[in-house]
Structure formats: structure tokens, C-alpha cells
GROMACS .gro file of C-alpha atoms in nm:
model
  368
    1MET     CA    1  -7.449  10.831 -15.493
    2ALA     CA    2  -7.152  10.774 -15.722
    3SER     CA    3  -6.949  10.455 -15.722
    4SER     CA    4  -6.644  10.639 -15.586
    5ASP     CA    5  -6.848  10.772 -15.292
    6LEU     CA    6  -6.972  10.422 -15.209
    7GLU     CA    7  -6.617  10.292 -15.229
    8LYS     CA    8  -6.499  10.561 -14.988
    9LYS     CA    9  -6.775  10.478 -14.738
   10ALA     CA   10  -6.697  10.107 -14.773
   11LYS     CA   11  -6.332  10.170 -14.685
   12GLU     CA   12  -6.439  10.371 -14.380
   13ALA     CA   13  -6.669  10.089 -14.270
   14PHE     CA   14  -6.385   9.840 -14.312
   15VAL     CA   15  -6.151  10.052 -14.097
   16ASP     CA   16  -6.426  10.066 -13.832
   17ASP     CA   17  -6.445   9.682 -13.840
   18ASN     CA   18  -6.799   9.700 -13.978
   19PHE     CA   19  -6.732   9.434 -14.238
   20ASP     CA   20  -7.096   9.352 -14.318
   21LEU     CA   21  -7.162   9.715 -14.409
   22ALA     CA   22  -6.839   9.724 -14.610
   23VAL     CA   23  -6.951   9.424 -14.818
   24ASP     CA   24  -7.293   9.582 -14.879
   25LEU     CA   25  -7.139   9.912 -14.988
   26TYR     CA   26  -6.885   9.741 -15.215
   27THR     CA   27  -7.170   9.542 -15.368
   28GLN     CA   28  -7.362   9.860 -15.445
   29ALA     CA   29  -7.051  10.016 -15.593
   30ILE     CA   30  -6.991   9.708 -15.810
   31GLN     CA   31  -7.345   9.728 -15.943
   32MET     CA   32  -7.268  10.080 -16.062
   33ASP     CA   33  -6.917   9.998 -16.187
   34PRO     CA   34  -6.900   9.623 -16.265
   35LYS     CA   35  -6.567   9.648 -16.448
   36ASN     CA   36  -6.374   9.794 -16.153
   37ALA     CA   37  -6.125   9.528 -16.043
   38ILE     CA   38  -6.028   9.718 -15.726
   39LEU     CA   39  -6.384   9.695 -15.593
   40PHE     CA   40  -6.383   9.317 -15.628
   41ALA     CA   41  -6.041   9.287 -15.464
   42ASP     CA   42  -6.147   9.505 -15.170
   43ARG     CA   43  -6.477   9.322 -15.127
   44SER     CA   44  -6.274   9.001 -15.123
   45GLN     CA   45  -6.081   9.132 -14.823
   46ALA     CA   46  -6.403   9.222 -14.642
   47ASN     CA   47  -6.539   8.873 -14.709
   48ILE     CA   48  -6.224   8.721 -14.564
   49LYS     CA   49  -6.286   8.921 -14.247
   50LEU     CA   50  -6.635   8.771 -14.234
   51PHE     CA   51  -6.492   8.420 -14.289
   52ASN     CA   52  -6.675   8.403 -14.623
   53TYR     CA   53  -6.378   8.243 -14.791
   54THR     CA   54  -6.542   8.104 -15.103
   55GLU     CA   55  -6.701   8.442 -15.175
   56ALA     CA   56  -6.357   8.595 -15.125
   57VAL     CA   57  -6.208   8.355 -15.381
   58ALA     CA   58  -6.485   8.440 -15.628
   59ASP     CA   59  -6.424   8.814 -15.584
   60SER     CA   60  -6.048   8.777 -15.626
   61ASN     CA   61  -6.097   8.563 -15.937
   62ARG     CA   62  -6.315   8.835 -16.086
   63ALA     CA   63  -6.058   9.101 -15.998
   64ILE     CA   64  -5.785   8.895 -16.167
   65GLU     CA   65  -6.004   8.850 -16.472
   66LEU     CA   66  -6.055   9.226 -16.498
   67ASP     CA   67  -5.694   9.318 -16.414
   68PRO     CA   68  -5.440   9.033 -16.434
   69SER     CA   69  -5.164   9.269 -16.316
   70MET     CA   70  -5.318   9.334 -15.973
   71SER     CA   71  -5.089   9.158 -15.725
   72LYS     CA   72  -5.316   9.213 -15.425
   73ALA     CA   73  -5.593   9.016 -15.599
   74TYR     CA   74  -5.364   8.713 -15.600
   75LEU     CA   75  -5.279   8.778 -15.237
   76ARG     CA   76  -5.651   8.785 -15.150
   77LYS     CA   77  -5.714   8.465 -15.342
   78GLY     CA   78  -5.421   8.284 -15.185
   79SER     CA   79  -5.519   8.393 -14.834
   80ALA     CA   80  -5.878   8.272 -14.879
   81CYS     CA   81  -5.763   7.942 -15.030
   82MET     CA   82  -5.532   7.886 -14.734
   83LYS     CA   83  -5.830   7.906 -14.501
   84LEU     CA   84  -6.013   7.656 -14.722
   85GLU     CA   85  -5.708   7.426 -14.703
   86GLU     CA   86  -5.668   7.463 -15.080
   87TYR     CA   87  -5.292   7.478 -15.042
   88GLN     CA   88  -5.197   7.399 -15.401
   89THR     CA   89  -5.434   7.666 -15.536
   90ALA     CA   90  -5.312   7.912 -15.273
   91LYS     CA   91  -4.949   7.847 -15.364
   92ALA     CA   92  -5.019   7.906 -15.733
   93ALA     CA   93  -5.188   8.238 -15.651
   94PHE     CA   94  -4.899   8.349 -15.428
   95GLU     CA   95  -4.644   8.255 -15.694
   96ALA     CA   96  -4.831   8.461 -15.952
   97GLY     CA   97  -4.848   8.754 -15.712
   98ALA     CA   98  -4.477   8.724 -15.634
   99ALA     CA   99  -4.399   8.747 -16.005
  100LEU     CA  100  -4.595   9.074 -16.015
  101ALA     CA  101  -4.450   9.215 -15.693
  102PRO     CA  102  -4.099   9.068 -15.648
  103GLY     CA  103  -4.022   9.321 -15.376
  104ASP     CA  104  -4.310   9.208 -15.152
  105SER     CA  105  -4.158   8.966 -14.899
  106ARG     CA  106  -4.500   8.843 -14.785
  107PHE     CA  107  -4.541   8.626 -15.092
  108ALA     CA  108  -4.221   8.431 -15.022
  109LYS     CA  109  -4.326   8.369 -14.661
  110LEU     CA  110  -4.673   8.256 -14.766
  111ILE     CA  111  -4.535   8.026 -15.035
  112GLU     CA  112  -4.308   7.869 -14.772
  113GLU     CA  113  -4.610   7.825 -14.544
  114CYS     CA  114  -4.802   7.657 -14.829
  115ASP     CA  115  -4.515   7.415 -14.888
  116LYS     CA  116  -4.515   7.322 -14.521
  117CYS     CA  117  -4.892   7.266 -14.519
  118ILE     CA  118  -4.873   7.055 -14.836
  119ALA     CA  119  -4.596   6.842 -14.683
  120ASP     CA  120  -4.792   6.799 -14.359
  121GLU     CA  121  -5.101   6.703 -14.553
  122MET     CA  122  -4.909   6.440 -14.751
  123ASN     CA  123  -4.756   6.297 -14.433
  124ASP     CA  124  -5.095   6.274 -14.265
  125THR     CA  125  -5.236   6.103 -14.572
  126GLN     CA  126  -4.959   5.846 -14.578
  127LYS     CA  127  -4.998   5.773 -14.208
  128SER     CA  128  -5.373   5.718 -14.240
  129SER     CA  129  -5.327   5.509 -14.559
  130THR     CA  130  -5.590   5.704 -14.743
  131PRO     CA  131  -5.555   5.819 -15.103
  132ASN     CA  132  -5.428   6.171 -15.136
  133ALA     CA  133  -5.616   6.409 -15.356
  134SER     CA  134  -5.427   6.481 -15.673
  135GLN     CA  135  -5.277   6.823 -15.678
  136GLY     CA  136  -5.338   7.056 -15.964
  137THR     CA  137  -5.458   7.399 -16.051
  138VAL     CA  138  -5.450   7.646 -16.334
  139LEU     CA  139  -5.194   7.922 -16.291
  140PRO     CA  140  -5.344   8.268 -16.338
  141SER     CA  141  -5.200   8.493 -16.601
  142VAL     CA  142  -4.956   8.761 -16.494
  143GLY     CA  143  -4.861   9.104 -16.623
  144SER     CA  144  -4.700   9.424 -16.503
  145GLN     CA  145  -4.704   9.526 -16.137
  146SER     CA  146  -5.004   9.724 -16.016
  147SER     CA  147  -4.940  10.054 -15.844
  148ASP     CA  148  -5.175   9.970 -15.560
  149ALA     CA  149  -4.989   9.653 -15.458
  150ALA     CA  150  -4.843   9.824 -15.152
  151ALA     CA  151  -5.191   9.905 -15.021
  152VAL     CA  152  -5.239   9.548 -14.901
  153THR     CA  153  -5.233   9.514 -14.525
  154VAL     CA  154  -5.079   9.235 -14.323
  155GLU     CA  155  -5.431   9.135 -14.220
  156ASP     CA  156  -5.453   8.937 -14.547
  157THR     CA  157  -5.275   8.641 -14.389
  158LYS     CA  158  -5.421   8.638 -14.037
  159GLN     CA  159  -5.776   8.503 -14.091
  160VAL     CA  160  -5.897   8.193 -13.905
  161GLN     CA  161  -6.190   7.945 -13.897
  162ASP     CA  162  -6.347   7.771 -14.198
  163THR     CA  163  -6.711   7.850 -14.272
  164SER     CA  164  -6.980   7.730 -14.506
  165GLN     CA  165  -7.065   7.946 -14.802
  166HIS     CA  166  -7.338   8.042 -15.044
  167ALA     CA  167  -7.321   8.149 -15.407
  168LEU     CA  168  -7.180   8.497 -15.462
  169ASP     CA  169  -7.492   8.619 -15.636
  170LYS     CA  170  -7.840   8.476 -15.637
  171PRO     CA  171  -7.828   8.194 -15.893
  172LYS     CA  172  -8.005   8.273 -16.215
  173TYR     CA  173  -7.992   7.917 -16.340
  174ARG     CA  174  -8.109   7.598 -16.177
  175HIS     CA  175  -7.851   7.327 -16.115
  176GLU     CA  176  -7.857   6.966 -16.007
  177HIS     CA  177  -7.611   6.681 -15.967
  178TYR     CA  178  -7.577   6.307 -15.953
  179GLN     CA  179  -7.279   6.086 -15.879
  180LYS     CA  180  -7.099   5.770 -15.977
  181PRO     CA  181  -6.834   5.586 -15.775
  182ASP     CA  182  -6.555   5.786 -15.937
  183GLU     CA  183  -6.717   6.115 -16.041
  184VAL     CA  184  -6.989   6.371 -15.973
  185VAL     CA  185  -7.181   6.518 -16.266
  186VAL     CA  186  -7.310   6.874 -16.218
  187THR     CA  187  -7.562   7.018 -16.464
  188ILE     CA  188  -7.633   7.391 -16.484
  189PHE     CA  189  -7.939   7.462 -16.696
  190ALA     CA  190  -7.806   7.773 -16.870
  191LYS     CA  191  -8.001   7.765 -17.195
  192GLY     CA  192  -7.839   7.958 -17.477
  193ALA     CA  193  -7.512   8.029 -17.295
  194GLN     CA  194  -7.222   8.085 -17.536
  195SER     CA  195  -6.902   7.885 -17.487
  196LYS     CA  196  -6.687   8.198 -17.515
  197ASN     CA  197  -6.872   8.352 -17.220
  198VAL     CA  198  -6.847   8.048 -16.993
  199SER     CA  199  -6.553   8.008 -16.756
  200VAL     CA  200  -6.511   7.694 -16.543
  201GLU     CA  201  -6.220   7.647 -16.302
  202PHE     CA  202  -6.138   7.353 -16.076
  203GLY     CA  203  -5.956   7.366 -15.743
  204GLU     CA  204  -5.875   7.092 -15.496
  205GLN     CA  205  -6.219   7.130 -15.338
  206ILE     CA  206  -6.371   7.425 -15.524
  207LEU     CA  207  -6.574   7.452 -15.842
  208SER     CA  208  -6.600   7.797 -16.000
  209VAL     CA  209  -6.846   7.864 -16.283
  210SER     CA  210  -6.897   8.209 -16.438
  211ILE     CA  211  -7.113   8.324 -16.729
  212SER     CA  212  -7.000   8.676 -16.814
  213GLU     CA  213  -7.298   8.768 -17.030
  214ASP     CA  214  -7.540   8.709 -16.741
  215ALA     CA  215  -7.314   8.807 -16.449
  216TYR     CA  216  -7.371   8.454 -16.315
  217HIS     CA  217  -7.131   8.313 -16.057
  218PHE     CA  218  -7.155   7.971 -15.895
  219GLN     CA  219  -6.867   7.877 -15.667
  220PRO     CA  220  -6.940   7.612 -15.407
  221ARG     CA  221  -6.690   7.454 -15.175
  222LEU     CA  222  -6.738   7.090 -15.268
  223PHE     CA  223  -6.826   6.805 -15.035
  224GLY     CA  224  -6.500   6.625 -15.110
  225LYS     CA  225  -6.174   6.678 -15.292
  226ILE     CA  226  -6.142   6.636 -15.667
  227ILE     CA  227  -5.865   6.582 -15.922
  228PRO     CA  228  -5.860   6.911 -16.120
  229GLU     CA  229  -5.666   6.783 -16.420
  230LYS     CA  230  -5.917   6.500 -16.473
  231CYS     CA  231  -6.224   6.723 -16.448
  232ARG     CA  232  -6.394   6.843 -16.767
  233TYR     CA  233  -6.698   7.029 -16.888
  234VAL     CA  234  -6.899   7.089 -17.204
  235VAL     CA  235  -7.129   7.376 -17.300
  236LEU     CA  236  -7.443   7.256 -17.477
  237SER     CA  237  -7.736   7.447 -17.621
  238THR     CA  238  -7.952   7.400 -17.312
  239LYS     CA  239  -7.706   7.333 -17.030
  240ILE     CA  240  -7.349   7.319 -16.902
  241GLU     CA  241  -7.243   6.969 -16.801
  242ILE     CA  242  -6.949   6.944 -16.560
  243ARG     CA  243  -6.781   6.619 -16.461
  244LEU     CA  244  -6.583   6.627 -16.135
  245ALA     CA  245  -6.332   6.345 -16.086
  246LYS     CA  246  -6.339   6.233 -15.722
  247ALA     CA  247  -6.007   6.212 -15.543
  248GLU     CA  248  -6.151   5.937 -15.324
  249ALA     CA  249  -6.424   5.682 -15.394
  250ILE     CA  250  -6.657   5.810 -15.125
  251HIS     CA  251  -7.028   5.885 -15.134
  252TRP     CA  252  -7.106   6.257 -15.138
  253THR     CA  253  -7.414   6.322 -14.926
  254SER     CA  254  -7.441   6.666 -15.091
  255LEU     CA  255  -7.268   6.872 -15.357
  256GLU     CA  256  -7.153   7.146 -15.120
  257PHE     CA  257  -6.952   7.117 -14.803
  258THR     CA  258  -7.118   7.200 -14.471
  259LYS     CA  259  -7.010   7.151 -14.113
  260ASP     CA  260  -7.302   6.914 -14.066
  261ASN     CA  261  -7.175   6.667 -14.327
  262LEU     CA  262  -7.156   6.316 -14.190
  263VAL     CA  263  -6.840   6.111 -14.214
  264PRO     CA  264  -6.837   5.987 -14.576
  265GLN     CA  265  -6.857   5.617 -14.642
  266LYS     CA  266  -6.630   5.435 -14.882
  267ILE     CA  267  -6.798   5.301 -15.194
  268ASN     CA  268  -6.728   4.932 -15.246
  269VAL     CA  269  -6.711   4.879 -15.618
  270SER     CA  270  -6.749   4.509 -15.683
  271SER     CA  271  -6.546   4.347 -15.956
  272ALA     CA  272  -6.724   4.246 -16.273
  273SER     CA  273  -6.589   3.893 -16.229
  274GLU     CA  274  -6.750   3.849 -15.888
  275ARG     CA  275  -7.072   3.652 -15.890
  276PRO     CA  276  -7.370   3.786 -15.692
  277THR     CA  277  -7.476   3.626 -15.369
  278TYR     CA  278  -7.835   3.548 -15.292
  279PRO     CA  279  -8.018   3.556 -14.960
  280SER     CA  280  -8.115   3.219 -14.816
  281SER     CA  281  -8.274   3.084 -14.500
  282LYS     CA  282  -8.057   2.773 -14.517
  283SER     CA  283  -7.761   2.748 -14.286
  284ARG     CA  284  -7.551   2.580 -14.557
  285ALA     CA  285  -7.447   2.794 -14.851
  286VAL     CA  286  -7.556   2.682 -15.197
  287ASP     CA  287  -7.294   2.640 -15.469
  288TRP     CA  288  -7.484   2.812 -15.750
  289ASP     CA  289  -7.211   2.749 -16.008
  290LYS     CA  290  -7.229   2.376 -15.947
  291LEU     CA  291  -7.610   2.381 -15.958
  292GLU     CA  292  -7.607   2.569 -16.288
  293ALA     CA  293  -7.363   2.319 -16.441
  294GLU     CA  294  -7.582   2.026 -16.333
  295VAL     CA  295  -7.893   2.183 -16.488
  296LYS     CA  296  -7.713   2.240 -16.817
  297LYS     CA  297  -7.587   1.883 -16.816
  298GLU     CA  298  -7.939   1.749 -16.759
  299GLU     CA  299  -8.075   1.962 -17.040
  300LYS     CA  300  -7.809   1.831 -17.276
  301THR     CA  301  -7.862   1.463 -17.194
  302GLU     CA  302  -8.241   1.483 -17.165
  303LYS     CA  303  -8.424   1.263 -17.414
  304LEU     CA  304  -8.741   1.413 -17.557
  305ASP     CA  305  -9.012   1.251 -17.768
  306GLY     CA  306  -9.208   1.367 -18.071
  307ASP     CA  307  -9.174   1.721 -18.206
  308ALA     CA  308  -8.986   1.836 -17.897
  309GLY     CA  309  -8.718   1.573 -17.952
  310LEU     CA  310  -8.695   1.659 -18.324
  311ASN     CA  311  -8.662   2.031 -18.254
  312LYS     CA  312  -8.389   1.959 -17.999
  313LEU     CA  313  -8.205   1.750 -18.257
  314PHE     CA  314  -8.219   2.035 -18.509
  315ARG     CA  315  -8.098   2.285 -18.248
  316ASP     CA  316  -7.804   2.064 -18.155
  317ILE     CA  317  -7.709   2.021 -18.520
  318TYR     CA  318  -7.728   2.395 -18.585
  319GLN     CA  319  -7.533   2.481 -18.270
  320ASP     CA  320  -7.240   2.254 -18.358
  321ALA     CA  321  -7.243   2.321 -18.734
  322ASP     CA  322  -7.002   2.533 -18.940
  323ASP     CA  323  -7.106   2.849 -19.128
  324ASP     CA  324  -7.189   2.673 -19.459
  325THR     CA  325  -7.406   2.417 -19.286
  326ARG     CA  326  -7.594   2.687 -19.097
  327ARG     CA  327  -7.648   2.886 -19.417
  328ALA     CA  328  -7.782   2.576 -19.590
  329MET     CA  329  -8.020   2.503 -19.303
  330ARG     CA  330  -8.153   2.859 -19.295
  331LYS     CA  331  -8.192   2.891 -19.673
  332SER     CA  332  -8.361   2.555 -19.724
  333PHE     CA  333  -8.597   2.602 -19.432
  334VAL     CA  334  -8.708   2.952 -19.535
  335GLU     CA  335  -8.743   2.894 -19.911
  336SER     CA  336  -8.933   2.564 -19.866
  337ASN     CA  337  -9.171   2.719 -19.615
  338GLY     CA  338  -9.046   2.488 -19.342
  339THR     CA  339  -9.077   2.163 -19.536
  340VAL     CA  340  -8.708   2.103 -19.621
  341LEU     CA  341  -8.402   2.122 -19.396
  342SER     CA  342  -8.073   2.066 -19.578
  343THR     CA  343  -7.719   2.076 -19.439
  344ASN     CA  344  -7.547   2.069 -19.780
  345TRP     CA  345  -7.466   2.422 -19.894
  346LYS     CA  346  -7.322   2.306 -20.226
  347GLU     CA  347  -7.655   2.146 -20.305
  348VAL     CA  348  -7.887   2.432 -20.211
  349GLY     CA  349  -7.661   2.737 -20.240
  350GLY     CA  350  -7.703   2.791 -20.614
  351LYS     CA  351  -8.076   2.730 -20.654
  352LYS     CA  352  -8.409   2.796 -20.495
  353VAL     CA  353  -8.525   2.522 -20.263
  354GLU     CA  354  -8.874   2.409 -20.355
  355GLY     CA  355  -9.117   2.299 -20.091
  356SER     CA  356  -9.170   1.928 -20.030
  357PRO     CA  357  -9.491   1.865 -19.835
  358PRO     CA  358  -9.543   1.537 -19.648
  359ASP     CA  359  -9.726   1.251 -19.818
  360GLY     CA  360 -10.097   1.313 -19.853
  361MET     CA  361 -10.059   1.690 -19.828
  362GLU     CA  362 -10.012   1.968 -20.080
  363MET     CA  363  -9.865   2.314 -20.062
  364LYS     CA  364 -10.081   2.621 -20.127
  365LYS     CA  365  -9.982   2.984 -20.153
  366TRP     CA  366 -10.124   3.194 -19.876
  367GLU     CA  367 -10.362   3.460 -20.000
  368TYR     CA  368 -10.389   3.781 -19.804
   0.00000   0.00000   0.00000
């Protein structure tokens, strides 16, 4: 069956509210015609109907990549992002679509709705005294108006209910992540991937990774919000390393958002100047700073006998000496094989220090 026939059947299934079948048929058509932007845009709409919002964003992103002049692709993306509460990203998509289709009044209404949601979100954040996620996104490129812009239905803006998501296609590469108090590091083990074929985009709570040469797409809705402009990535010979800057210092129990996620806990980052506390069975707390100072004082005033006392004397002299004195002590001690210790650099600096064994003893060269 040709791609056009599959597309026709998919449209019929969509009209009949059989959205699962529509997605399957669009997928088959895309496999036969992977460069057809309209197929991705239409599958995006079907995914919105199924509440698969992240898949819808991925499809619309691909449609925009293939045809930057398609206004309905921006409408699909903005509508899906609205459902994901990605209001800044949604607004940017609607603004790009409005530039392509200035006669379409829906874009103006949706932009106004985004502004209201952004304002409400900021007010709620201020009332709860929690840090607000930084707002930022990359504006999509725009071009001439597409002829099929008018084919978009009003259903684009009437979807409800957030849902969890899975990757658009079955992942070809393994990925893992770890986190720090202020960032999450995601590693995708894409060995041999070329930088020119790798596309990474950051939303308020979405990460989108595409490798065009392998038709790889990874677009999770993240556990928490991030700061897009502070996020970065690097393509290495064996992997792609992505660093996500957290908008809040909370512990992510997983990389991807799910409805079962527990309430995140704040991470208490202790100051470097704070001293650690130690467990104790005593009811009275111990002043460890005071105890440490007393031990050091005892060590300094302790009187030792014999070799121990002599070694302590030498250490004290070396510790309080200037650079020339230390150089003289090191040079004389090493060159005399430990039999001479001089503190006069002028005396020993310009000559080799000969050994001076104790009375009744003689020096011999060690033979290996």
C-alpha cells in the first residue's frame, strides 16, 4: 500500500475518532515516506487526541525540521506544550506560527492564554515562596506561509489531562543519568554519532534529543523543571553527555516524570565553612574546636627526650625558618648523608657538604 493510501486511511480513522488506528497508519506511512512533514504534523494531532503530549511535541518538532514554513506544525507543538504546562515553549511556538499565518486569529488568542498562564504561574510561585523555573526556549525558524495552514481544526486547542509518555521510537541507544544538587547529567551511549547529525533542545521540563542518521528520538518529560539557557551538551566519540541545570535544588527520584512521583525533597547543601557534627551518647555536646586547640597546644609544649626530642627540635626550626635556612638544612642533610645539618645558606650554598661522622665512626660508600 502506498504512503498516500495509508495517509488517506489515517485521516478517515481520525474523523471516526479511532485515534489509535490513525497513529498506527501514520506511523506506517512515515516509514515509507520519512521526509513528509505533513505526516508528522498529522500524527502529532492524533497523539494529542490520545493525550500523548510529549510524542506530539516530538512529531511537531520533526515536522518543523522538515518544513519550517508549516504553520500548523507550530500550532500542534504549542497546543501539546500547553497541556504539559510548558507555557514559555508554547508561546514561542504560537508566535512563530503567527508570523507564518498572520491572518489566523487562533494564534493571537493562544498567545494571550499563554501570557495569562505564565502570569498565574509566577504569582503562585511568589505566594508559595519557591524559586521559579527560569524561562527560556529556542525560537523555531520561520519562513513563508504553508498552503495547508487553513486545514487545522479548532480541536488543536481543546485537549485536556496530562499523561506520562514514552520515547517516540524504540530507543536504539542505552542511556543513564546521575545527579548533583544543581544539575542532572544524562549520558546517551551513541558511539560514532556525528555532531552535525545530533540535535538537542531544552524546554522548561522537556529534553529532546534527535540523531538524524539513525532516526533516533529521545524526548522525555523530565521529573522537574530546568533552566534551558544554562543547559549544555557535548558530542563525544562514544557518547552524548547532556547537563541539565535544575531550576530547583530538589532530588529527582527518576529522570522522567510520572504520576507516581513522590513529592520531591529539598537538597540541603551544607556550606564549606560549616564543621561536621559527630554522633555521641553524651548528653552534653563536645566542643571539638576547643579540644583540637588543646591537643595542638600540648603537642607544642610537650618535652621529649633522646632522638624524639632532637627530631622535634629540628622540625620546629625548619617550620619557623625562612627559605634560605630551609634550603641550607635540606642541602647539608642530603649531601652529608644525614651527618650534617646546617642553617647557614651562605656557608653551604656554594660547595658540596662533606659528611662528618660521629667520633669513633667512619663513613663508607654503600655498594649495591
